[in-house]
Every structure is written in C-alpha cells, then in structure tokens.
mmCIF file of C-alpha atoms in Angstrom:
data_model
loop_
_atom_site.group_PDB
_atom_site.id
_atom_site.type_symbol
_atom_site.label_atom_id
_atom_site.label_comp_id
_atom_site.label_asym_id
_atom_site.label_seq_id
_atom_site.Cartn_x
_atom_site.Cartn_y
_atom_site.Cartn_z
ATOM 1 C CA MET L 1 -27.642 7.869 15.460
ATOM 2 C CA ASN L 2 -25.278 6.174 17.915
ATOM 3 C CA ASP L 3 -21.501 5.886 18.329
ATOM 4 C CA ILE L 4 -21.208 3.040 15.821
ATOM 5 C CA GLN L 5 -23.183 4.866 13.152
ATOM 6 C CA TYR L 6 -21.166 8.050 13.554
ATOM 7 C CA MET L 7 -17.929 6.058 13.390
ATOM 8 C CA LYS L 8 -19.105 4.362 10.196
ATOM 9 C CA LEU L 9 -19.568 7.810 8.702
ATOM 10 C CA ALA L 10 -16.070 8.794 9.833
ATOM 11 C CA LEU L 11 -14.695 5.654 8.145
ATOM 12 C CA GLU L 12 -16.366 6.544 4.850
ATOM 13 C CA LEU L 13 -14.866 10.022 5.078
ATOM 14 C CA ALA L 14 -11.411 8.574 5.753
ATOM 15 C CA LYS L 15 -11.562 6.475 2.568
ATOM 16 C CA LYS L 16 -11.766 9.658 0.497
ATOM 17 C CA GLY L 17 -8.067 10.187 1.185
ATOM 18 C CA ARG L 18 -7.079 6.819 -0.295
ATOM 19 C CA GLY L 19 -3.913 7.080 -2.341
ATOM 20 C CA ARG L 20 -3.166 10.652 -1.225
ATOM 21 C CA THR L 21 -2.087 10.481 2.427
ATOM 22 C CA ALA L 22 0.919 8.117 2.374
ATOM 23 C CA PRO L 23 3.001 7.683 4.412
ATOM 24 C CA ASN L 24 0.364 9.085 6.759
ATOM 25 C CA PRO L 25 -2.793 7.094 7.565
ATOM 26 C CA MET L 26 -6.283 7.700 6.220
ATOM 27 C CA VAL L 27 -8.370 9.349 8.945
ATOM 28 C CA GLY L 28 -11.930 10.646 9.115
ATOM 29 C CA ALA L 29 -13.624 12.802 11.749
ATOM 30 C CA VAL L 30 -17.214 13.768 12.553
ATOM 31 C CA ILE L 31 -18.290 16.359 15.142
ATOM 32 C CA VAL L 32 -21.720 16.009 16.766
ATOM 33 C CA LYS L 33 -23.495 18.476 19.069
ATOM 34 C CA ASN L 34 -26.947 18.053 20.572
ATOM 35 C CA GLY L 35 -27.583 15.075 18.297
ATOM 36 C CA GLU L 36 -26.727 17.004 15.131
ATOM 37 C CA ILE L 37 -23.653 16.700 12.902
ATOM 38 C CA ILE L 38 -22.003 20.112 12.846
ATOM 39 C CA ALA L 39 -18.851 19.171 10.916
ATOM 40 C CA GLU L 40 -17.093 16.486 8.900
ATOM 41 C CA GLY L 41 -13.490 16.228 7.799
ATOM 42 C CA TYR L 42 -10.806 13.848 6.615
ATOM 43 C CA HIS L 43 -7.065 13.839 5.954
ATOM 44 C CA GLU L 44 -7.056 14.815 2.301
ATOM 45 C CA ARG L 45 -3.380 14.760 1.368
ATOM 46 C CA TYR L 46 0.009 14.197 2.970
ATOM 47 C CA GLY L 47 1.362 17.413 4.454
ATOM 48 C CA GLN L 48 -2.050 19.041 4.699
ATOM 49 C CA LEU L 49 -4.404 19.399 7.687
ATOM 50 C CA HIS L 50 -5.325 16.253 9.560
ATOM 51 C CA ALA L 51 -8.931 15.066 9.777
ATOM 52 C CA GLU L 52 -9.580 16.607 13.211
ATOM 53 C CA ARG L 53 -8.425 20.068 12.183
ATOM 54 C CA ASN L 54 -10.314 19.881 8.875
ATOM 55 C CA ALA L 55 -13.489 18.991 10.783
ATOM 56 C CA LEU L 56 -13.006 21.785 13.308
ATOM 57 C CA ALA L 57 -12.485 24.274 10.468
ATOM 58 C CA ALA L 58 -15.780 23.149 8.902
ATOM 59 C CA CYS L 59 -17.978 23.573 12.003
ATOM 60 C CA THR L 60 -21.376 25.153 11.403
ATOM 61 C CA ASP L 61 -21.785 25.741 15.159
ATOM 62 C CA SER L 62 -19.425 26.193 18.095
ATOM 63 C CA PRO L 63 -17.689 22.848 18.837
ATOM 64 C CA GLU L 64 -17.589 23.618 22.557
ATOM 65 C CA GLY L 65 -19.189 20.747 24.459
ATOM 66 C CA ALA L 66 -19.481 18.614 21.301
ATOM 67 C CA THR L 67 -18.391 15.018 20.649
ATOM 68 C CA MET L 68 -15.747 14.227 18.048
ATOM 69 C CA TYR L 69 -15.651 10.823 16.338
ATOM 70 C CA VAL L 70 -12.250 10.045 14.829
ATOM 71 C CA THR L 71 -11.095 6.777 13.254
ATOM 72 C CA LEU L 72 -7.551 6.963 14.651
ATOM 73 C CA GLU L 73 -6.116 8.250 17.910
ATOM 74 C CA PRO L 74 -5.442 12.032 17.611
ATOM 75 C CA CYS L 75 -1.755 12.877 17.213
ATOM 76 C CA SER L 76 0.112 14.519 20.069
ATOM 77 C CA HIS L 77 3.382 15.516 18.386
ATOM 78 C CA TYR L 78 4.619 18.062 15.868
ATOM 79 C CA GLY L 79 5.177 16.805 12.323
ATOM 80 C CA LYS L 80 4.074 18.385 9.060
ATOM 81 C CA GLN L 81 1.136 19.654 11.135
ATOM 82 C CA PRO L 82 0.806 20.643 14.825
ATOM 83 C CA PRO L 83 -0.742 18.179 17.325
ATOM 84 C CA CYS L 84 -4.451 17.538 16.835
ATOM 85 C CA VAL L 85 -4.954 17.113 20.600
ATOM 86 C CA GLU L 86 -4.124 20.806 20.981
ATOM 87 C CA ALA L 87 -6.816 21.790 18.488
ATOM 88 C CA ILE L 88 -9.360 19.520 20.202
ATOM 89 C CA LEU L 89 -8.631 21.027 23.614
ATOM 90 C CA GLU L 90 -8.671 24.598 22.302
ATOM 91 C CA ALA L 91 -12.049 23.963 20.634
ATOM 92 C CA GLY L 92 -13.619 22.798 23.905
ATOM 93 C CA ILE L 93 -14.609 19.337 22.668
ATOM 94 C CA SER L 94 -15.957 17.477 25.717
ATOM 95 C CA ARG L 95 -15.881 13.892 24.404
ATOM 96 C CA VAL L 96 -13.758 12.071 21.847
ATOM 97 C CA VAL L 97 -14.711 8.664 20.446
ATOM 98 C CA VAL L 98 -11.703 6.858 18.929
ATOM 99 C CA GLY L 99 -11.829 3.999 16.439
ATOM 100 C CA CYS L 100 -8.377 2.563 17.149
ATOM 101 C CA GLY L 101 -5.043 3.482 18.670
ATOM 102 C CA ASP L 102 -2.077 4.793 16.682
ATOM 103 C CA PRO L 103 0.948 2.433 16.705
ATOM 104 C CA ASN L 104 3.332 5.311 16.002
ATOM 105 C CA PRO L 105 5.598 5.524 19.092
ATOM 106 C CA LEU L 106 5.293 9.323 18.918
ATOM 107 C CA VAL L 107 1.527 9.017 19.417
ATOM 108 C CA SER L 108 0.676 5.577 20.809
ATOM 109 C CA GLY L 109 -1.460 6.161 23.870
ATOM 110 C CA TRP L 110 -0.195 9.697 24.404
ATOM 111 C CA GLY L 111 -2.993 11.403 22.480
ATOM 112 C CA ILE L 112 -5.672 9.656 24.526
ATOM 113 C CA SER L 113 -3.793 10.183 27.816
ATOM 114 C CA ILE L 114 -3.422 13.921 27.245
ATOM 115 C CA LEU L 115 -7.118 14.306 26.454
ATOM 116 C CA ARG L 116 -8.126 12.439 29.596
ATOM 117 C CA GLU L 117 -5.705 14.405 31.746
ATOM 118 C CA LYS L 118 -7.348 17.601 30.522
ATOM 119 C CA GLY L 119 -10.819 16.342 31.459
ATOM 120 C CA VAL L 120 -12.003 15.159 28.037
ATOM 121 C CA GLU L 121 -14.071 11.977 28.118
ATOM 122 C CA VAL L 122 -12.569 9.385 25.760
ATOM 123 C CA THR L 123 -14.285 6.259 24.450
ATOM 124 C CA GLU L 124 -11.905 3.846 22.742
ATOM 125 C CA ASN L 125 -12.051 1.058 20.153
ATOM 126 C CA VAL L 126 -15.398 1.756 18.515
ATOM 127 C CA LEU L 127 -15.355 -0.316 15.287
ATOM 128 C CA GLN L 128 -11.720 -1.077 16.089
ATOM 129 C CA GLU L 129 -11.405 -3.952 13.616
ATOM 130 C CA GLU L 130 -12.732 -1.871 10.714
ATOM 131 C CA CYS L 131 -10.584 1.121 11.623
ATOM 132 C CA GLU L 132 -7.426 -0.985 11.832
ATOM 133 C CA ALA L 133 -8.225 -2.737 8.548
ATOM 134 C CA LEU L 134 -8.492 0.630 6.807
ATOM 135 C CA ASN L 135 -4.859 1.415 7.618
ATOM 136 C CA LYS L 136 -3.120 -1.955 7.335
ATOM 137 C CA ILE L 137 -0.432 -0.385 5.163
ATOM 138 C CA PHE L 138 0.235 2.394 7.665
ATOM 139 C CA PHE L 139 0.310 0.011 10.615
ATOM 140 C CA HIS L 140 2.763 -2.312 8.837
ATOM 141 C CA TYR L 141 5.013 0.555 7.768
ATOM 142 C CA ILE L 142 5.092 2.162 11.207
ATOM 143 C CA ARG L 143 5.914 -1.127 12.922
ATOM 144 C CA THR L 144 8.494 -2.473 10.454
ATOM 145 C CA LYS L 145 9.773 0.636 8.625
ATOM 146 C CA THR L 146 9.426 -1.363 5.401
ATOM 147 C CA PRO L 147 6.827 -1.197 2.602
ATOM 148 C CA TYR L 148 3.641 -3.260 2.617
ATOM 149 C CA VAL L 149 3.999 -5.448 -0.485
ATOM 150 C CA VAL L 150 1.035 -6.635 -2.554
ATOM 151 C CA MET L 151 1.882 -9.370 -5.043
ATOM 152 C CA LYS L 152 -0.524 -9.153 -7.965
ATOM 153 C CA TYR L 153 -1.014 -11.369 -10.991
ATOM 154 C CA ALA L 154 -3.714 -12.381 -13.455
ATOM 155 C CA MET L 155 -4.131 -16.015 -14.471
ATOM 156 C CA THR L 156 -6.436 -18.431 -16.221
ATOM 157 C CA MET L 157 -8.415 -21.083 -14.372
ATOM 158 C CA ASP L 158 -5.667 -23.589 -15.168
ATOM 159 C CA GLY L 159 -3.115 -21.318 -13.482
ATOM 160 C CA LYS L 160 -1.363 -19.788 -16.500
ATOM 161 C CA ILE L 161 -0.146 -16.173 -16.772
ATOM 162 C CA ALA L 162 0.713 -16.509 -20.472
ATOM 163 C CA THR L 163 0.369 -18.973 -23.338
ATOM 164 C CA HIS L 164 3.229 -21.270 -24.365
ATOM 165 C CA THR L 165 4.278 -18.562 -26.872
ATOM 166 C CA GLY L 166 4.546 -15.978 -24.099
ATOM 167 C CA ALA L 167 1.442 -14.013 -25.115
ATOM 168 C CA SER L 168 -0.423 -12.564 -22.127
ATOM 169 C CA LYS L 169 -2.618 -9.696 -23.372
ATOM 170 C CA TRP L 170 -5.265 -9.890 -22.266
ATOM 171 C CA ILE L 171 -6.034 -12.579 -19.713
ATOM 172 C CA THR L 172 -8.700 -10.645 -17.812
ATOM 173 C CA GLY L 173 -11.425 -8.296 -19.009
ATOM 174 C CA GLU L 174 -11.729 -4.524 -18.809
ATOM 175 C CA VAL L 175 -13.427 -4.429 -15.398
ATOM 176 C CA ALA L 176 -10.582 -6.360 -13.774
ATOM 177 C CA ARG L 177 -7.964 -4.234 -15.524
ATOM 178 C CA GLU L 178 -9.667 -1.066 -14.300
ATOM 179 C CA HIS L 179 -9.462 -2.448 -10.772
ATOM 180 C CA VAL L 180 -5.697 -2.859 -11.198
ATOM 181 C CA GLN L 181 -5.471 0.808 -12.139
ATOM 182 C CA LYS L 182 -7.251 1.748 -8.903
ATOM 183 C CA THR L 183 -4.688 -0.236 -6.950
ATOM 184 C CA ARG L 184 -1.856 1.519 -8.792
ATOM 185 C CA ASN L 185 -3.459 4.818 -7.817
ATOM 186 C CA GLU L 186 -3.670 3.815 -4.151
ATOM 187 C CA LEU L 187 -0.214 2.356 -3.545
ATOM 188 C CA THR L 188 2.975 4.402 -3.429
ATOM 189 C CA ALA L 189 5.148 2.331 -5.760
ATOM 190 C CA ILE L 190 5.062 -0.451 -8.338
ATOM 191 C CA MET L 191 7.877 -2.968 -8.835
ATOM 192 C CA VAL L 192 8.852 -5.354 -11.621
ATOM 193 C CA GLY L 193 11.875 -7.429 -12.511
ATOM 194 C CA VAL L 194 14.101 -6.795 -15.508
ATOM 195 C CA GLY L 195 12.600 -9.874 -17.184
ATOM 196 C CA THR L 196 9.220 -8.154 -17.374
ATOM 197 C CA VAL L 197 10.861 -5.042 -18.813
ATOM 198 C CA LEU L 198 12.628 -7.071 -21.502
ATOM 199 C CA GLU L 199 9.514 -9.066 -22.423
ATOM 200 C CA ASP L 200 6.735 -6.462 -22.177
ATOM 201 C CA ASP L 201 8.381 -3.000 -22.145
ATOM 202 C CA PRO L 202 5.682 -1.748 -19.725
ATOM 203 C CA LEU L 203 4.960 1.851 -18.789
ATOM 204 C CA LEU L 204 3.508 1.086 -15.327
ATOM 205 C CA THR L 205 1.452 4.245 -15.036
ATOM 206 C CA CYS L 206 -1.992 4.844 -13.563
ATOM 207 C CA ARG L 207 -4.478 5.257 -16.383
ATOM 208 C CA ILE L 208 -7.277 6.671 -14.241
ATOM 209 C CA PRO L 209 -8.059 10.281 -15.253
ATOM 210 C CA GLY L 210 -6.578 12.488 -12.556
ATOM 211 C CA GLY L 211 -4.925 9.466 -10.946
ATOM 212 C CA LYS L 212 -1.513 9.338 -9.291
ATOM 213 C CA ASN L 213 1.333 7.512 -10.989
ATOM 214 C CA PRO L 214 3.204 5.205 -8.614
ATOM 215 C CA ILE L 215 6.960 5.407 -8.185
ATOM 216 C CA ARG L 216 8.366 2.776 -10.559
ATOM 217 C CA ILE L 217 10.992 0.318 -9.332
ATOM 218 C CA ILE L 218 12.955 -2.137 -11.479
ATOM 219 C CA CYS L 219 14.880 -5.010 -9.889
ATOM 220 C CA ASP L 220 17.784 -5.341 -12.304
ATOM 221 C CA THR L 221 20.727 -7.243 -10.811
ATOM 222 C CA ARG L 222 23.130 -6.707 -13.763
ATOM 223 C CA LEU L 223 21.680 -3.507 -15.282
ATOM 224 C CA ARG L 224 20.208 -5.146 -18.370
ATOM 225 C CA THR L 225 17.307 -2.695 -18.757
ATOM 226 C CA PRO L 226 17.483 -1.199 -22.292
ATOM 227 C CA LEU L 227 18.067 2.544 -22.330
ATOM 228 C CA THR L 228 15.247 2.625 -24.909
ATOM 229 C CA ALA L 229 12.729 1.017 -22.516
ATOM 230 C CA GLN L 230 9.649 3.117 -21.781
ATOM 231 C CA LEU L 231 10.462 3.108 -18.081
ATOM 232 C CA VAL L 232 13.808 4.770 -18.843
ATOM 233 C CA THR L 233 12.691 7.221 -21.539
ATOM 234 C CA THR L 234 9.896 8.552 -19.285
ATOM 235 C CA ALA L 235 11.962 8.625 -16.080
ATOM 236 C CA GLY L 236 12.232 12.397 -16.313
ATOM 237 C CA GLU L 237 8.456 12.628 -15.941
ATOM 238 C CA ILE L 238 7.711 9.782 -13.498
ATOM 239 C CA PRO L 239 10.040 8.854 -10.604
ATOM 240 C CA THR L 240 11.867 5.658 -11.561
ATOM 241 C CA ILE L 241 14.278 3.663 -9.389
ATOM 242 C CA ILE L 242 16.556 0.899 -10.628
ATOM 243 C CA ALA L 243 17.708 -1.427 -7.852
ATOM 244 C CA THR L 244 20.901 -3.142 -8.927
ATOM 245 C CA CYS L 245 24.022 -4.954 -7.758
ATOM 246 C CA CYS L 246 26.047 -3.572 -10.677
ATOM 247 C CA GLU L 247 28.864 -1.383 -9.368
ATOM 248 C CA GLU L 248 29.963 0.071 -12.720
ATOM 249 C CA LYS L 249 29.598 3.825 -12.231
ATOM 250 C CA GLY L 250 29.856 4.509 -15.944
ATOM 251 C CA ARG L 251 26.977 2.151 -16.670
ATOM 252 C CA GLN L 252 24.916 3.616 -13.826
ATOM 253 C CA ALA L 253 25.536 7.138 -15.165
ATOM 254 C CA GLU L 254 23.761 6.306 -18.436
ATOM 255 C CA TYR L 255 20.524 5.621 -16.555
ATOM 256 C CA GLU L 256 20.970 8.587 -14.238
ATOM 257 C CA LYS L 257 21.384 10.847 -17.262
ATOM 258 C CA ALA L 258 17.997 9.597 -18.486
ATOM 259 C CA GLY L 259 16.425 10.572 -15.153
ATOM 260 C CA CYS L 260 16.486 7.238 -13.317
ATOM 261 C CA ARG L 261 17.698 6.863 -9.752
ATOM 262 C CA ILE L 262 20.154 4.066 -9.128
ATOM 263 C CA LEU L 263 19.863 2.240 -5.822
ATOM 264 C CA GLN L 264 22.857 -0.043 -5.419
ATOM 265 C CA VAL L 265 22.107 -2.888 -3.036
ATOM 266 C CA GLY L 266 23.702 -6.123 -1.965
ATOM 267 C CA GLU L 267 23.392 -9.420 -3.767
ATOM 268 C CA LYS L 268 21.761 -12.560 -2.388
ATOM 269 C CA GLN L 269 21.690 -15.885 -4.240
ATOM 270 C CA GLY L 270 22.675 -14.113 -7.454
ATOM 271 C CA ARG L 271 19.887 -11.544 -7.274
ATOM 272 C CA VAL L 272 19.059 -8.197 -5.683
ATOM 273 C CA ASP L 273 18.756 -8.636 -1.920
ATOM 274 C CA LEU L 274 15.054 -7.870 -1.576
ATOM 275 C CA GLN L 275 15.103 -7.559 2.209
ATOM 276 C CA GLU L 276 17.829 -4.913 2.015
ATOM 277 C CA LEU L 277 15.932 -3.218 -0.787
ATOM 278 C CA MET L 278 12.784 -3.008 1.358
ATOM 279 C CA GLN L 279 14.788 -1.419 4.173
ATOM 280 C CA ARG L 280 16.226 1.159 1.788
ATOM 281 C CA LEU L 281 12.866 1.967 0.235
ATOM 282 C CA GLY L 282 11.279 2.278 3.674
ATOM 283 C CA GLU L 283 13.891 4.867 4.598
ATOM 284 C CA GLU L 284 12.636 6.888 1.632
ATOM 285 C CA GLN L 285 9.046 6.823 2.977
ATOM 286 C CA ILE L 286 7.842 4.333 0.379
ATOM 287 C CA ASP L 287 5.179 2.643 2.492
ATOM 288 C CA SER L 288 3.594 0.325 -0.086
ATOM 289 C CA ILE L 289 4.507 -1.537 -3.272
ATOM 290 C CA LEU L 290 2.432 -3.285 -5.919
ATOM 291 C CA LEU L 291 4.528 -6.191 -7.172
ATOM 292 C CA GLU L 292 3.706 -6.776 -10.844
ATOM 293 C CA GLY L 293 6.715 -8.878 -11.726
ATOM 294 C CA GLY L 294 6.818 -12.233 -13.411
ATOM 295 C CA SER L 295 7.054 -15.670 -11.870
ATOM 296 C CA THR L 296 10.767 -15.353 -11.044
ATOM 297 C CA LEU L 297 10.419 -12.154 -9.036
ATOM 298 C CA ASN L 298 7.244 -13.466 -7.388
ATOM 299 C CA TRP L 299 9.097 -16.503 -6.061
ATOM 300 C CA SER L 300 12.059 -14.411 -4.925
ATOM 301 C CA ALA L 301 9.716 -12.038 -3.099
ATOM 302 C CA LEU L 302 7.942 -14.895 -1.315
ATOM 303 C CA GLU L 303 11.217 -16.606 -0.460
ATOM 304 C CA SER L 304 12.587 -13.327 0.934
ATOM 305 C CA GLY L 305 9.543 -12.903 3.164
ATOM 306 C CA ILE L 306 8.611 -9.444 1.879
ATOM 307 C CA VAL L 307 5.048 -10.161 0.651
ATOM 308 C CA GLN L 308 2.106 -9.287 2.907
ATOM 309 C CA LYS L 309 -0.819 -9.690 0.515
ATOM 310 C CA VAL L 310 -1.630 -11.559 -2.703
ATOM 311 C CA GLN L 311 -4.085 -10.338 -5.334
ATOM 312 C CA THR L 312 -5.076 -13.070 -7.778
ATOM 313 C CA TYR L 313 -7.239 -12.099 -10.749
ATOM 314 C CA ILE L 314 -8.755 -15.232 -12.270
ATOM 315 C CA ALA L 315 -10.270 -15.346 -15.759
ATOM 316 C CA PRO L 316 -12.685 -18.084 -16.923
ATOM 317 C CA LYS L 317 -10.217 -19.314 -19.551
ATOM 318 C CA LEU L 318 -7.915 -22.301 -20.078
ATOM 319 C CA PHE L 319 -4.533 -21.961 -21.836
ATOM 320 C CA GLY L 320 -2.952 -25.353 -21.251
ATOM 321 C CA GLY L 321 0.616 -26.022 -22.313
ATOM 322 C CA TRP L 322 3.552 -27.690 -20.556
ATOM 323 C CA GLU L 323 5.710 -24.605 -21.005
ATOM 324 C CA ALA L 324 3.069 -21.965 -20.342
ATOM 325 C CA LYS L 325 4.160 -19.853 -17.375
ATOM 326 C CA THR L 326 2.590 -20.022 -13.945
ATOM 327 C CA PRO L 327 2.390 -17.094 -11.477
ATOM 328 C CA VAL L 328 5.123 -18.252 -9.102
ATOM 329 C CA GLY L 329 8.286 -19.815 -10.499
ATOM 330 C CA GLY L 330 11.622 -20.517 -8.873
ATOM 331 C CA GLU L 331 12.517 -23.768 -7.218
ATOM 332 C CA GLY L 332 9.311 -23.927 -5.202
ATOM 333 C CA VAL L 333 8.762 -25.852 -1.992
ATOM 334 C CA GLY L 334 9.611 -29.526 -1.622
ATOM 335 C CA LEU L 335 6.564 -30.640 0.333
ATOM 336 C CA PRO L 336 2.934 -29.513 0.589
ATOM 337 C CA SER L 337 3.540 -28.882 4.295
ATOM 338 C CA GLU L 338 6.147 -26.262 3.354
ATOM 339 C CA ALA L 339 3.690 -24.181 1.326
ATOM 340 C CA TYR L 340 3.322 -20.452 1.806
ATOM 341 C CA ARG L 341 -0.034 -20.222 3.535
ATOM 342 C CA LEU L 342 -2.714 -17.602 2.895
ATOM 343 C CA GLN L 343 -5.508 -16.417 5.159
ATOM 344 C CA ASN L 344 -8.430 -13.963 5.421
ATOM 345 C CA MET L 345 -9.420 -14.491 1.801
ATOM 346 C CA THR L 346 -11.997 -12.241 0.162
ATOM 347 C CA ILE L 347 -13.662 -12.794 -3.208
ATOM 348 C CA THR L 348 -14.770 -9.960 -5.501
ATOM 349 C CA SER L 349 -16.637 -10.356 -8.783
ATOM 350 C CA LEU L 350 -15.215 -8.128 -11.549
ATOM 351 C CA GLY L 351 -17.245 -8.581 -14.695
ATOM 352 C CA GLU L 352 -16.622 -12.124 -15.924
ATOM 353 C CA ASP L 353 -13.483 -12.414 -13.771
ATOM 354 C CA ILE L 354 -12.979 -12.797 -10.017
ATOM 355 C CA LEU L 355 -10.413 -11.344 -7.640
ATOM 356 C CA LEU L 356 -9.076 -13.358 -4.710
ATOM 357 C CA GLU L 357 -7.265 -11.317 -2.069
ATOM 358 C CA SER L 358 -5.408 -13.051 0.747
ATOM 359 C CA GLU L 359 -2.857 -12.238 3.418
ATOM 360 C CA VAL L 360 0.394 -14.181 3.610
ATOM 361 C CA ILE L 361 1.204 -15.938 6.881
ATOM 362 C CA MET L 362 4.399 -17.593 8.062
ATOM 363 C CA ASN L 363 5.470 -20.838 6.431
ATOM 364 C CA VAL L 364 7.503 -23.551 8.140
ATOM 365 C CA HIS L 365 10.739 -21.760 7.295
ATOM 366 C CA GLY L 366 9.635 -18.611 9.136
ATOM 367 C CA ASN L 367 9.219 -16.538 5.992
ATOM 368 C CA CYS L 368 6.149 -14.347 5.569
#
C-alpha cells in the first residue's frame, strides 16, 4: 500500500465518528511500520481521546520509527485533551503524513511546524480535497463561529411540498425518510418555524435506534408555540430552544417551566433576526443545523444569508394546485439574474426518490 491508500483507510476510520465529535472534527489515524499496519484509531466522541492518541494506544508493536497517517493536522494546544503532537513525539514516530491543515488558529500550521522542528518528517496534503470535504461543517464553524446550515425539504416533481389542502405525509418513501433520520443523527441541531409547529406538531427526534437526538430550535417571533405542543411537553427530555423577540417575562416563564430555553434575540423585518441567532447559537458550540422549516422560514434563511447547503428530496409524484405550497416562499427575487445560485451538486438515488445536494453560493445581493 502507498500513502494514498493508507490515507483512504484513515478517512474511512474518521467517518465512524460522524455525529459524535461536534464541535470537534472527525479525524482518523493509521500507524504503519515496516509496511505493516500496527494500529488504527479515530476520534470517537467529543471530549474523548483524539484519533492520534487512540491509534497510539492500540499499537500492536512499538511505534518508534513508524509512519502515522492522519486526516487532519495534529493539534498542538491543550483543550479537552492534551496536544497530540506531544504524544507523537513521545512515541518516536519518525514520519507523519497529513491529509489537510487545521484552520483553527490554535493549531493552524503549528502542529506541523513543531513536528518538523523536532526532526519528524512531515508530508502534507495527501488526499487534501477529500479530507477537507469530510469536515466542511468544522471548517465553516471554526472560520465563522456560526453554525453550518443545511436547508432540507421534500417535494414532488412539480415542486410542491404539500397538496392544496395542506396534506404532506408522505411525499417521499421510506428509504428517503430514513436518510433524513441519518442527517438528524449527524447534525447538532434542527430548526423549524412556529408555522410548522402549529401545522404539524412535530417531535423532531432521531428515530434511528441508538441515534442522537438533535437540539431542537423553534423560531417563534411572538411566542405563539402552544404549551401543549410536543416540542414543549418533551423539552425536559430533549434540549429545546425557542428563539423569540417577545420580551414578556411572564410568557417566557411558562415555556421555561416546561423545560424550554428562551433565547431572546432582535427583530428584523418583523421576524427573528436569523443572523444574530446564528451568532448566539455559535457561541453555544452549536456547529450545525438542519433547517426543516416551511417555505416562509426557508426564504428568510436564504435572504439572511445563513444557508450553506440545500438538500432536496424529490419524489416521482405530481400534486398540482395553484395554492399548493412550494419549498421557498416569501417575496422571492425579481429577476432570474438575482437567483440564489447552487453549485457542486450531487445526486443520490433513494428507493424511488432522488436526493439533490448542493452548496449555496453568493447571489447578486451578496447573500450566501
């Protein structure tokens, strides 16, 4: 095997930590000596050992003189865990092959520099593109201090998210719905608008056995969420945040008594200021959000420039109807040239449905 093959193995190991490491990155490590793999490791859960230390602890032979393959630059600072560069140096590793650099200012370049200063041979940027793609959420969060937002919706082939009566269950099949549950398991939080709560009374949990429930966030400008809503009655079991502009402490107290957290934010154009909300959530180490709101919240999120990725589940069905809802509402753009543009599209077949995933790029107004 060569450097690329070993790094591919490290990438597969890193993916095992998906949904468990936030706000830390997913990282995998492989240790090779005399052409033989003597250890593998990955960052399993936030607060626990990093990939490098897990690999070193799993060695079946002395790591002295061995090569370590790691998907992300080894850390050089104290956090929940001590610096991985220290463990690498203490173990006598002679060469480190790095997939990509760490954008964290506490690490960026320092981990590699320290290793080189101590005589360790370092090879950089092996499968860099793949390694960076693995941690897009982490990279975005570290650079902006705000969550990576994925706007998700399911629609028919004529672009409807419900019939003219408002019925929407179910547009897609079981395979597509299972995929949504995997995304809920992987991202830190899930967000809806109060309109969705009033119409659907969702629970917004992860239904994968052993899965992780996301933190639930409701954008509710005037605090209209019913105290009997499932999101409120289960707030004592699953972290639930209500972002609101309502300043009535007595009204807020009713939700807090039920176990909800109230996050009072500013108002913009008659709604919760989503940019301020993202800043506040980022301060609480919420690094990623699955946006499962309706067309109104989807438009507000796009207009606010907080959306990084769009997941579109498309079912081979036609609803028709002048009044049937479409995925993105609001005022919309005035000209085709003002459209919110998408790039890097991937297509995944999910049973009879398909999933289109795209990244949002700047539009003419400078919004993401």
